[in-house]
mmCIF file of C-alpha atoms and ligand atoms in Angstrom:
data_model
loop_
_atom_site.group_PDB
_atom_site.id
_atom_site.type_symbol
_atom_site.label_atom_id
_atom_site.label_comp_id
_atom_site.label_asym_id
_atom_site.label_seq_id
_atom_site.Cartn_x
_atom_site.Cartn_y
_atom_site.Cartn_z
ATOM 1 C CA MET A 239 51.264 116.500 99.198
ATOM 2 C CA LYS A 240 54.576 117.813 97.966
ATOM 3 C CA ARG A 241 55.902 114.314 97.663
ATOM 4 C CA VAL A 242 52.767 113.188 95.783
ATOM 5 C CA LEU A 243 53.085 116.041 93.334
ATOM 6 C CA SER A 244 56.703 115.393 92.609
ATOM 7 C CA THR A 245 55.970 111.679 92.240
ATOM 8 C CA LEU A 246 53.217 112.577 89.812
ATOM 9 C CA ALA A 247 55.578 114.860 87.920
ATOM 10 C CA VAL A 248 58.128 112.069 87.675
ATOM 11 C CA ALA A 249 55.435 109.685 86.477
ATOM 12 C CA LEU A 250 54.199 112.185 83.887
ATOM 13 C CA GLY A 251 57.776 112.882 82.843
ATOM 14 C CA CYS A 252 58.351 109.155 82.317
ATOM 15 C CA ALA A 253 55.194 108.849 80.258
ATOM 16 C CA ALA A 254 56.314 111.788 78.105
ATOM 17 C CA ALA A 255 59.759 110.243 77.699
ATOM 18 C CA GLN A 256 58.210 106.928 76.716
ATOM 19 C CA ALA A 257 56.046 108.603 74.113
ATOM 20 C CA GLN A 258 59.141 110.179 72.484
ATOM 21 C CA PRO A 259 60.443 108.108 69.583
ATOM 22 C CA ALA A 260 64.059 107.034 70.130
ATOM 23 C CA ALA A 261 66.515 109.521 68.635
ATOM 24 C CA PRO A 262 67.830 108.427 65.239
ATOM 25 C CA LEU A 263 70.999 106.401 65.253
ATOM 26 C CA LYS A 264 73.674 108.567 63.648
ATOM 27 C CA ILE A 265 76.232 106.712 61.556
ATOM 28 C CA GLY A 266 79.117 108.426 59.803
ATOM 29 C CA PHE A 267 79.701 106.840 56.400
ATOM 30 C CA ILE A 268 83.173 107.738 55.101
ATOM 31 C CA SER A 269 83.754 106.182 51.704
ATOM 32 C CA THR A 270 85.199 106.902 48.272
ATOM 33 C CA MET A 271 82.350 108.442 46.278
ATOM 34 C CA SER A 272 84.265 110.317 43.554
ATOM 35 C CA GLY A 273 87.181 109.726 41.189
ATOM 36 C CA PRO A 274 88.092 106.582 39.191
ATOM 37 C CA SER A 275 87.174 104.286 42.118
ATOM 38 C CA ALA A 276 83.826 105.895 43.031
ATOM 39 C CA ILE A 277 81.965 102.693 42.160
ATOM 40 C CA LEU A 278 83.560 101.021 45.207
ATOM 41 C CA GLY A 279 81.974 103.563 47.555
ATOM 42 C CA GLN A 280 78.675 103.375 45.691
ATOM 43 C CA ASP A 281 78.535 99.573 45.922
ATOM 44 C CA THR A 282 79.384 99.800 49.625
ATOM 45 C CA LEU A 283 76.674 102.380 50.285
ATOM 46 C CA ASP A 284 74.070 100.502 48.229
ATOM 47 C CA GLY A 285 74.933 97.222 49.965
ATOM 48 C CA PHE A 286 74.684 98.869 53.395
ATOM 49 C CA ASN A 287 71.297 100.419 52.591
ATOM 50 C CA LEU A 288 69.983 97.105 51.281
ATOM 51 C CA GLY A 289 71.280 95.373 54.422
ATOM 52 C CA MET A 290 69.366 97.874 56.509
ATOM 53 C CA GLN A 291 66.266 97.316 54.383
ATOM 54 C CA SER A 292 66.624 93.534 54.886
ATOM 55 C CA VAL A 293 66.171 94.005 58.663
ATOM 56 C CA GLY A 294 63.196 96.327 58.390
ATOM 57 C CA GLY A 295 64.767 99.681 57.495
ATOM 58 C CA THR A 296 66.070 100.382 61.016
ATOM 59 C CA LEU A 297 69.121 99.257 63.009
ATOM 60 C CA GLY A 298 68.508 97.903 66.475
ATOM 61 C CA GLY A 299 64.954 99.195 66.113
ATOM 62 C CA ARG A 300 66.090 102.819 65.618
ATOM 63 C CA THR A 301 65.734 104.879 62.477
ATOM 64 C CA VAL A 302 69.117 105.667 61.004
ATOM 65 C CA GLU A 303 70.598 108.972 59.944
ATOM 66 C CA LEU A 304 73.542 108.292 57.658
ATOM 67 C CA VAL A 305 75.994 111.195 57.617
ATOM 68 C CA LEU A 306 77.754 110.781 54.270
ATOM 69 C CA GLY A 307 81.327 111.878 53.584
ATOM 70 C CA ASP A 308 83.376 111.431 50.395
ATOM 71 C CA ASP A 309 87.002 110.803 51.361
ATOM 72 C CA GLN A 310 88.157 111.194 47.715
ATOM 73 C CA LEU A 311 90.688 108.454 48.596
ATOM 74 C CA LYS A 312 92.648 111.074 50.533
ATOM 75 C CA PRO A 313 93.669 110.314 54.140
ATOM 76 C CA ASP A 314 93.718 114.021 55.116
ATOM 77 C CA VAL A 315 90.192 114.570 53.746
ATOM 78 C CA ALA A 316 88.989 111.493 55.636
ATOM 79 C CA ARG A 317 90.571 112.812 58.838
ATOM 80 C CA GLN A 318 88.676 116.120 58.522
ATOM 81 C CA LEU A 319 85.426 114.264 57.855
ATOM 82 C CA ALA A 320 85.978 111.983 60.836
ATOM 83 C CA ASP A 321 86.743 114.904 63.168
ATOM 84 C CA LYS A 322 83.575 116.684 62.046
ATOM 85 C CA MET A 323 81.407 113.578 62.410
ATOM 86 C CA VAL A 324 82.747 112.843 65.884
ATOM 87 C CA GLU A 325 82.676 116.401 67.240
ATOM 88 C CA ARG A 326 79.760 118.072 65.470
ATOM 89 C CA ASP A 327 77.474 115.280 64.283
ATOM 90 C CA ARG A 328 78.122 113.156 67.384
ATOM 91 C CA VAL A 329 77.865 109.873 65.469
ATOM 92 C CA GLU A 330 77.790 106.562 67.365
ATOM 93 C CA PHE A 331 79.541 104.656 64.570
ATOM 94 C CA ILE A 332 81.776 105.323 61.615
ATOM 95 C CA THR A 333 81.755 102.847 58.724
ATOM 96 C CA GLY A 334 82.171 102.792 54.920
ATOM 97 C CA THR A 335 85.992 102.745 54.765
ATOM 98 C CA ILE A 336 87.412 101.177 51.604
ATOM 99 C CA TRP A 337 91.154 101.922 51.750
ATOM 100 C CA SER A 338 93.634 100.929 54.443
ATOM 101 C CA ASN A 339 95.640 104.176 54.254
ATOM 102 C CA VAL A 340 92.416 106.137 54.774
ATOM 103 C CA LEU A 341 91.302 103.884 57.631
ATOM 104 C CA LEU A 342 94.687 104.112 59.354
ATOM 105 C CA ALA A 343 94.475 107.932 59.176
ATOM 106 C CA ILE A 344 91.149 108.058 61.030
ATOM 107 C CA ALA A 345 91.360 105.071 63.381
ATOM 108 C CA LYS A 346 93.132 106.692 66.324
ATOM 109 C CA PRO A 347 91.080 109.915 66.567
ATOM 110 C CA VAL A 348 87.795 108.034 66.087
ATOM 111 C CA LEU A 349 88.619 105.322 68.618
ATOM 112 C CA ASP A 350 90.112 107.780 71.127
ATOM 113 C CA ALA A 351 86.778 109.649 70.998
ATOM 114 C CA GLY A 352 84.971 106.441 72.038
ATOM 115 C CA VAL A 353 83.177 105.993 68.699
ATOM 116 C CA PHE A 354 82.752 102.477 67.238
ATOM 117 C CA LEU A 355 84.648 102.055 63.969
ATOM 118 C CA VAL A 356 83.357 99.225 61.753
ATOM 119 C CA SER A 357 85.314 98.789 58.524
ATOM 120 C CA PRO A 358 83.367 96.990 55.795
ATOM 121 C CA ASN A 359 86.401 96.645 53.517
ATOM 122 C CA ALA A 360 89.831 97.857 54.601
ATOM 123 C CA GLY A 361 91.416 95.365 57.006
ATOM 124 C CA PRO A 362 95.020 96.422 57.588
ATOM 125 C CA SER A 363 97.418 94.152 59.481
ATOM 126 C CA GLN A 364 98.205 96.948 61.941
ATOM 127 C CA LEU A 365 94.640 96.945 63.310
ATOM 128 C CA ALA A 366 94.520 93.136 63.318
ATOM 129 C CA GLY A 367 97.729 92.895 65.361
ATOM 130 C CA ALA A 368 99.447 95.293 67.734
ATOM 131 C CA GLN A 369 96.905 98.109 67.195
ATOM 132 C CA CYS A 370 93.766 95.996 67.678
ATOM 133 C CA HIS A 371 91.120 97.888 69.658
ATOM 134 C CA PRO A 372 87.963 97.013 71.627
ATOM 135 C CA GLN A 373 85.911 99.463 69.535
ATOM 136 C CA PHE A 374 87.257 98.501 66.116
ATOM 137 C CA PHE A 375 85.695 95.706 64.040
ATOM 138 C CA ALA A 376 86.498 94.620 60.476
ATOM 139 C CA THR A 377 83.463 93.050 58.818
ATOM 140 C CA GLY A 378 84.988 92.369 55.388
ATOM 141 C CA PHE A 379 88.321 90.547 55.720
ATOM 142 C CA GLN A 380 91.849 91.020 56.973
ATOM 143 C CA ASN A 381 93.870 92.193 53.955
ATOM 144 C CA ASP A 382 96.257 89.244 53.870
ATOM 145 C CA THR A 383 93.571 86.553 53.920
ATOM 146 C CA PRO A 384 92.158 86.367 50.356
ATOM 147 C CA ASN A 385 95.762 86.326 49.177
ATOM 148 C CA GLU A 386 96.645 83.570 51.627
ATOM 149 C CA ALA A 387 93.825 81.571 50.048
ATOM 150 C CA MET A 388 95.259 82.036 46.551
ATOM 151 C CA GLY A 389 98.733 81.270 47.886
ATOM 152 C CA ILE A 390 97.385 77.980 49.265
ATOM 153 C CA TYR A 391 95.742 77.158 45.920
ATOM 154 C CA MET A 392 98.693 78.041 43.682
ATOM 155 C CA GLN A 393 101.082 76.212 45.995
ATOM 156 C CA LYS A 394 98.886 73.095 45.870
ATOM 157 C CA LYS A 395 98.753 73.267 42.069
ATOM 158 C CA GLY A 396 102.538 73.607 41.795
ATOM 159 C CA TYR A 397 102.690 76.994 40.080
ATOM 160 C CA THR A 398 106.102 78.585 39.938
ATOM 161 C CA ASN A 399 107.781 81.690 38.524
ATOM 162 C CA VAL A 400 104.871 83.906 39.580
ATOM 163 C CA TYR A 401 105.092 87.664 38.989
ATOM 164 C CA LEU A 402 103.680 89.714 41.905
ATOM 165 C CA MET A 403 102.250 93.205 41.656
ATOM 166 C CA ALA A 404 100.422 95.590 44.004
ATOM 167 C CA PRO A 405 100.378 99.300 44.865
ATOM 168 C CA ASN A 406 102.898 100.452 47.436
ATOM 169 C CA TYR A 407 100.663 101.263 50.415
ATOM 170 C CA PRO A 408 99.586 99.332 53.537
ATOM 171 C CA ALA A 409 96.983 97.098 51.844
ATOM 172 C CA GLY A 410 99.201 96.387 48.810
ATOM 173 C CA ARG A 411 102.006 95.262 51.095
ATOM 174 C CA ASP A 412 99.608 93.129 53.215
ATOM 175 C CA MET A 413 98.180 91.474 50.100
ATOM 176 C CA LEU A 414 101.536 90.287 48.757
ATOM 177 C CA ALA A 415 102.736 89.291 52.242
ATOM 178 C CA GLY A 416 99.595 87.154 52.552
ATOM 179 C CA PHE A 417 100.217 85.447 49.213
ATOM 180 C CA LYS A 418 103.855 84.663 50.090
ATOM 181 C CA ARG A 419 102.884 83.282 53.494
ATOM 182 C CA TYR A 420 101.554 80.130 51.791
ATOM 183 C CA PHE A 421 103.032 80.221 48.282
ATOM 184 C CA LYS A 422 106.532 78.806 48.431
ATOM 185 C CA GLY A 423 107.300 78.470 44.687
ATOM 186 C CA ASN A 424 109.632 80.788 42.804
ATOM 187 C CA VAL A 425 108.640 84.466 42.656
ATOM 188 C CA SER A 426 109.772 85.959 39.353
ATOM 189 C CA ALA A 427 109.565 89.563 40.651
ATOM 190 C CA GLU A 428 107.697 91.550 43.285
ATOM 191 C CA VAL A 429 106.725 94.937 41.873
ATOM 192 C CA TYR A 430 105.097 97.815 43.751
ATOM 193 C CA THR A 431 103.192 100.437 41.752
ATOM 194 C CA THR A 432 101.791 103.803 42.856
ATOM 195 C CA LEU A 433 98.320 103.778 44.430
ATOM 196 C CA GLY A 434 95.895 105.326 41.933
ATOM 197 C CA GLN A 435 98.209 104.809 38.938
ATOM 198 C CA LEU A 436 96.213 104.552 35.697
ATOM 199 C CA ASP A 437 98.905 103.744 33.116
ATOM 200 C CA TYR A 438 100.882 100.512 33.313
ATOM 201 C CA ALA A 439 102.933 100.569 30.077
ATOM 202 C CA ALA A 440 106.268 100.560 31.926
ATOM 203 C CA GLU A 441 105.253 97.738 34.280
ATOM 204 C CA LEU A 442 103.895 95.634 31.412
ATOM 205 C CA ALA A 443 107.180 95.983 29.476
ATOM 206 C CA GLN A 444 109.106 94.907 32.597
ATOM 207 C CA LEU A 445 106.761 91.977 33.150
ATOM 208 C CA ARG A 446 107.132 90.727 29.558
ATOM 209 C CA ALA A 447 110.925 90.844 29.849
ATOM 210 C CA LYS A 448 110.834 88.618 32.968
ATOM 211 C CA LYS A 449 108.867 85.852 31.174
ATOM 212 C CA PRO A 450 106.850 84.744 34.226
ATOM 213 C CA SER A 451 104.521 81.725 34.054
ATOM 214 C CA SER A 452 101.662 83.600 35.729
ATOM 215 C CA LEU A 453 100.736 86.892 37.337
ATOM 216 C CA TYR A 454 99.330 87.438 40.830
ATOM 217 C CA PHE A 455 98.205 91.014 41.354
ATOM 218 C CA PHE A 456 96.097 93.246 43.568
ATOM 219 C CA ILE A 457 94.994 96.496 41.930
ATOM 220 C CA SER A 458 91.424 97.520 42.657
ATOM 221 C CA GLY A 459 88.975 100.191 41.506
ATOM 222 C CA GLY A 460 89.543 102.280 38.356
ATOM 223 C CA PRO A 461 93.287 101.522 38.242
ATOM 224 C CA GLY A 462 92.560 97.752 38.291
ATOM 225 C CA MET A 463 90.096 98.113 35.399
ATOM 226 C CA ASN A 464 92.757 99.951 33.373
ATOM 227 C CA PHE A 465 95.433 97.453 34.278
ATOM 228 C CA VAL A 466 93.449 94.411 33.099
ATOM 229 C CA LYS A 467 92.487 96.134 29.829
ATOM 230 C CA GLN A 468 96.081 97.208 29.168
ATOM 231 C CA TYR A 469 97.296 93.685 29.988
ATOM 232 C CA ALA A 470 94.971 92.206 27.369
ATOM 233 C CA GLN A 471 95.855 94.910 24.831
ATOM 234 C CA ALA A 472 99.523 94.072 25.371
ATOM 235 C CA GLY A 473 98.641 90.490 24.354
ATOM 236 C CA LEU A 474 99.784 89.010 27.686
ATOM 237 C CA SER A 475 96.558 87.284 28.837
ATOM 238 C CA LYS A 476 97.129 83.997 26.948
ATOM 239 C CA ASP A 477 100.795 83.481 27.833
ATOM 240 C CA VAL A 478 100.709 84.744 31.410
ATOM 241 C CA PRO A 479 97.381 83.850 33.085
ATOM 242 C CA MET A 480 96.083 86.218 35.730
ATOM 243 C CA PHE A 481 95.371 85.333 39.343
ATOM 244 C CA ALA A 482 94.105 87.853 41.880
ATOM 245 C CA PRO A 483 92.178 88.413 45.089
ATOM 246 C CA SER A 484 88.508 89.032 44.250
ATOM 247 C CA PHE A 485 88.590 92.833 44.164
ATOM 248 C CA SER A 486 91.023 93.120 41.250
ATOM 249 C CA ILE A 487 88.435 91.644 38.864
ATOM 250 C CA ASP A 488 85.035 91.835 40.513
ATOM 251 C CA GLN A 489 81.512 92.905 39.561
ATOM 252 C CA THR A 490 82.408 96.604 39.916
ATOM 253 C CA ALA A 491 85.181 96.112 37.346
ATOM 254 C CA ILE A 492 83.866 93.460 34.931
ATOM 255 C CA PRO A 493 81.399 95.769 33.116
ATOM 256 C CA ALA A 494 84.287 98.165 32.341
ATOM 257 C CA ILE A 495 86.787 95.427 31.469
ATOM 258 C CA GLY A 496 84.530 93.132 29.414
ATOM 259 C CA ASP A 497 86.004 90.104 27.622
ATOM 260 C CA ALA A 498 89.558 90.990 28.686
ATOM 261 C CA ALA A 499 88.685 89.625 32.155
ATOM 262 C CA VAL A 500 87.750 86.138 30.884
ATOM 263 C CA GLY A 501 90.167 83.409 31.924
ATOM 264 C CA ALA A 502 91.327 85.131 35.124
ATOM 265 C CA THR A 503 91.084 83.299 38.451
ATOM 266 C CA VAL A 504 90.187 84.928 41.780
ATOM 267 C CA SER A 505 90.034 83.956 45.449
ATOM 268 C CA THR A 506 87.010 85.253 47.327
ATOM 269 C CA PHE A 507 84.972 85.005 50.548
ATOM 270 C CA TRP A 508 81.724 85.644 48.652
ATOM 271 C CA SER A 509 80.361 85.253 45.150
ATOM 272 C CA PRO A 510 76.989 86.042 43.530
ATOM 273 C CA ASP A 511 76.639 82.317 42.778
ATOM 274 C CA LEU A 512 77.080 81.072 46.383
ATOM 275 C CA ASP A 513 74.068 78.886 46.885
ATOM 276 C CA SER A 514 71.980 79.940 49.862
ATOM 277 C CA ALA A 515 68.457 81.337 50.063
ATOM 278 C CA LEU A 516 69.738 84.555 51.680
ATOM 279 C CA ASN A 517 72.413 85.085 49.034
ATOM 280 C CA ARG A 518 70.013 84.417 46.157
ATOM 281 C CA LYS A 519 67.615 86.960 47.637
ATOM 282 C CA PHE A 520 70.409 89.493 48.234
ATOM 283 C CA VAL A 521 71.614 89.248 44.622
ATOM 284 C CA ALA A 522 68.073 89.404 43.193
ATOM 285 C CA ASP A 523 67.074 92.378 45.381
ATOM 286 C CA PHE A 524 70.304 94.248 44.617
ATOM 287 C CA GLU A 525 69.909 93.685 40.867
ATOM 288 C CA ALA A 526 66.264 94.764 40.961
ATOM 289 C CA LYS A 527 67.007 97.915 42.954
ATOM 290 C CA TYR A 528 70.323 99.062 41.484
ATOM 291 C CA LYS A 529 70.296 97.450 38.001
ATOM 292 C CA ARG A 530 73.723 95.871 38.350
ATOM 293 C CA THR A 531 75.277 92.757 39.892
ATOM 294 C CA PRO A 532 76.560 93.230 43.457
ATOM 295 C CA SER A 533 80.260 92.848 44.214
ATOM 296 C CA PRO A 534 82.015 91.688 47.392
ATOM 297 C CA TYR A 535 82.010 95.370 48.455
ATOM 298 C CA ALA A 536 78.207 95.328 48.418
ATOM 299 C CA ALA A 537 77.978 91.892 50.050
ATOM 300 C CA GLN A 538 80.210 92.787 52.984
ATOM 301 C CA ALA A 539 78.413 96.144 53.461
ATOM 302 C CA PHE A 540 75.074 94.285 53.438
ATOM 303 C CA ASP A 541 76.460 92.033 56.189
ATOM 304 C CA THR A 542 77.828 95.078 58.061
ATOM 305 C CA ALA A 543 74.357 96.592 58.466
ATOM 306 C CA ARG A 544 73.001 93.225 59.623
ATOM 307 C CA ILE A 545 75.849 92.753 62.116
ATOM 308 C CA ILE A 546 75.301 96.206 63.647
ATOM 309 C CA ASP A 547 71.550 95.557 63.814
ATOM 310 C CA ALA A 548 71.950 92.181 65.533
ATOM 311 C CA ALA A 549 74.501 93.516 68.041
ATOM 312 C CA LEU A 550 72.352 96.562 68.875
ATOM 313 C CA LYS A 551 69.357 94.284 69.460
ATOM 314 C CA ALA A 552 71.393 91.975 71.706
ATOM 315 C CA SER A 553 72.926 94.800 73.791
ATOM 316 C CA GLY A 554 70.120 97.361 73.752
ATOM 317 C CA GLY A 555 72.355 100.068 72.256
ATOM 318 C CA THR A 556 75.861 101.512 72.471
ATOM 319 C CA LYS A 557 75.478 103.457 75.739
ATOM 320 C CA ASP A 558 77.105 100.621 77.617
ATOM 321 C CA LYS A 559 80.169 100.344 75.377
ATOM 322 C CA ALA A 560 81.431 97.140 76.990
ATOM 323 C CA ALA A 561 78.041 95.451 76.501
ATOM 324 C CA PHE A 562 77.839 96.503 72.855
ATOM 325 C CA ARG A 563 81.393 95.358 72.192
ATOM 326 C CA LYS A 564 80.561 91.922 73.704
ATOM 327 C CA ALA A 565 77.425 91.756 71.553
ATOM 328 C CA MET A 566 79.531 92.440 68.455
ATOM 329 C CA GLU A 567 82.107 89.830 69.454
ATOM 330 C CA ASN A 568 79.409 87.178 69.835
ATOM 331 C CA VAL A 569 77.085 88.411 67.101
ATOM 332 C CA LYS A 570 74.627 85.938 65.593
ATOM 333 C CA PHE A 571 73.330 86.932 62.174
ATOM 334 C CA ASP A 572 72.752 85.302 58.793
ATOM 335 C CA SER A 573 75.576 86.227 56.432
ATOM 336 C CA VAL A 574 75.400 86.136 52.632
ATOM 337 C CA ARG A 575 78.837 84.503 52.913
ATOM 338 C CA GLY A 576 77.710 81.490 54.950
ATOM 339 C CA ASN A 577 80.082 80.876 57.865
ATOM 340 C CA PHE A 578 81.121 84.021 59.713
ATOM 341 C CA LYS A 579 82.431 84.751 63.167
ATOM 342 C CA PHE A 580 84.834 87.243 64.706
ATOM 343 C CA ALA A 581 88.284 86.142 65.880
ATOM 344 C CA PRO A 582 89.542 87.630 69.191
ATOM 345 C CA ASN A 583 91.115 90.538 67.226
ATOM 346 C CA HIS A 584 87.650 91.474 65.821
ATOM 347 C CA PHE A 585 88.465 90.327 62.268
ATOM 348 C CA PRO A 586 86.389 87.673 60.436
ATOM 349 C CA ILE A 587 86.981 83.961 60.431
ATOM 350 C CA GLN A 588 85.431 82.832 57.151
ATOM 351 C CA ASP A 589 85.651 80.519 54.122
ATOM 352 C CA PHE A 590 87.482 81.307 50.876
ATOM 353 C CA TYR A 591 86.595 80.020 47.423
ATOM 354 C CA LEU A 592 88.211 79.868 44.024
ATOM 355 C CA ALA A 593 86.248 81.455 41.177
ATOM 356 C CA GLU A 594 86.964 81.707 37.458
ATOM 357 C CA VAL A 595 85.952 84.592 35.257
ATOM 358 C CA VAL A 596 83.961 83.007 32.407
ATOM 359 C CA LYS A 597 81.641 84.028 29.585
ATOM 360 C CA ASN A 598 78.306 82.233 29.762
ATOM 361 C CA ASP A 599 76.113 81.175 26.841
ATOM 362 C CA LYS A 600 74.258 84.491 27.042
ATOM 363 C CA GLY A 601 77.542 86.318 26.476
ATOM 364 C CA GLN A 602 77.711 87.630 30.067
ATOM 365 C CA VAL A 603 81.098 87.801 31.772
ATOM 366 C CA LEU A 604 80.795 86.554 35.355
ATOM 367 C CA TRP A 605 82.407 84.575 38.159
ATOM 368 C CA LYS A 606 81.909 80.823 38.343
ATOM 369 C CA THR A 607 82.783 79.460 41.772
ATOM 370 C CA ARG A 608 84.846 76.273 41.330
ATOM 371 C CA GLU A 609 85.915 75.086 44.781
ATOM 372 C CA LEU A 610 86.318 75.836 48.454
ATOM 373 C CA ILE A 611 89.984 76.625 49.142
ATOM 374 C CA THR A 612 90.021 77.030 52.907
ATOM 375 C CA ARG A 613 87.331 76.803 55.579
ATOM 376 C CA ASP A 614 87.105 78.940 58.741
ATOM 377 C CA HIS A 615 90.229 80.805 57.778
ATOM 378 C CA ALA A 616 91.553 83.224 60.424
ATOM 379 C CA ASP A 617 94.254 85.831 59.841
ATOM 380 C CA SER A 618 97.781 85.437 61.099
ATOM 381 C CA TYR A 619 97.923 88.560 63.296
ATOM 382 C CA VAL A 620 95.585 87.345 66.063
ATOM 383 C CA SER A 621 98.476 86.328 68.305
ATOM 384 C CA ARG A 622 99.961 89.856 68.111
ATOM 385 C CA CYS A 623 96.733 91.416 69.388
ATOM 386 C CA SER A 624 96.383 91.674 73.140
ATOM 387 C CA MET A 625 92.809 92.916 73.197
ATOM 388 C CA PRO A 626 92.029 94.751 76.440
ATOM 389 C CA GLN A 627 89.279 92.755 78.190
HETATM 390 C C1 PHB B 736 92.464 98.480 51.186
HETATM 391 O O1 PHB B 736 93.088 99.529 50.974
HETATM 392 O O2 PHB B 736 92.453 97.938 52.294
HETATM 393 C C2 PHB B 736 91.718 97.848 50.090
HETATM 394 C C3 PHB B 736 91.252 98.632 49.036
HETATM 395 C C4 PHB B 736 90.549 98.051 48.005
HETATM 396 C C5 PHB B 736 90.309 96.700 48.032
HETATM 397 C C6 PHB B 736 90.760 95.908 49.063
HETATM 398 C C7 PHB B 736 91.465 96.489 50.117
HETATM 399 O O3 PHB B 736 89.648 96.149 47.032
#
């Protein structure tokens, strides 16, 4: 009798447990939501939410509780947010990171705590190489790679006397290293600015004095918008054409820059005009919902939600960390970019295109994709990563 009763209790307990809806999936979203670059965090958040909506409003079949944190582009603020999300909120994932210095400040504590860290944008070389980690995935790009693509293009076209500029912080250094990995022509100067700098008068005077044939620069967010406007105001655009990785002159920046962006050339892994049914739907849905054109920040965040969803469905959750990690490594999902897969260091292997900033006959300033530069492009740090199996 005793045994029967306890069996019954177990059975009833199971039925009660089955009737309980699964607990919400808690995701910490640390991004830059204030200051001159707040639009980058907003585009990332909007893209992520739309990605979630595209798979039914849940991830892996669970409702999602996003725990939002504004890092203010400050590594120490991000570290406090990450500690709180790990210890108090008990999140299963952290995502949203835009900046490599911010990501590098939170990576170790988050990963040491056994939380999955999925960066939709920042892709520093450190985490692609010696510091690669089973629970870290970059879903946007490795920092060097869009610049490698432009290096390949400008090398092929025989450009020389190119002036290089980027902020002096981990991503800025990766970006220019990536460009120089494939561009072997003459570099007129390699100038490092301060991250967050808004006035470029001194740099523009220096640049003019060097008489370069072209400029290759990475400056994103509010500072990038200012830089391109000041460049045009200084009358440099005609004589010294601009080349950049996508984020220096993208859809978050073009509305603020306007005509001064026209004529620039960018390298990118995604563009609003990439021709696939999924991408057309993504762009149309984003424009309808948020009343602006999505940028690569939004596109990669859209993919990030879809990657997490597909991996959760394949593994059944994150409880078995090794199983979830394997599901991420082998994830099958439709990307707005087209080809996408993870390299052994958990960074994307993807295609890069060349796009020109043009003004169409309706007077809109937008990207026009011109050609594929490199297909299935992997970063150059894979061999330095000995990923624990
Ligand atoms: C970075 O810090 O890794 C970073 C920031 C903004 C970008 C691209 C990369 O647009």
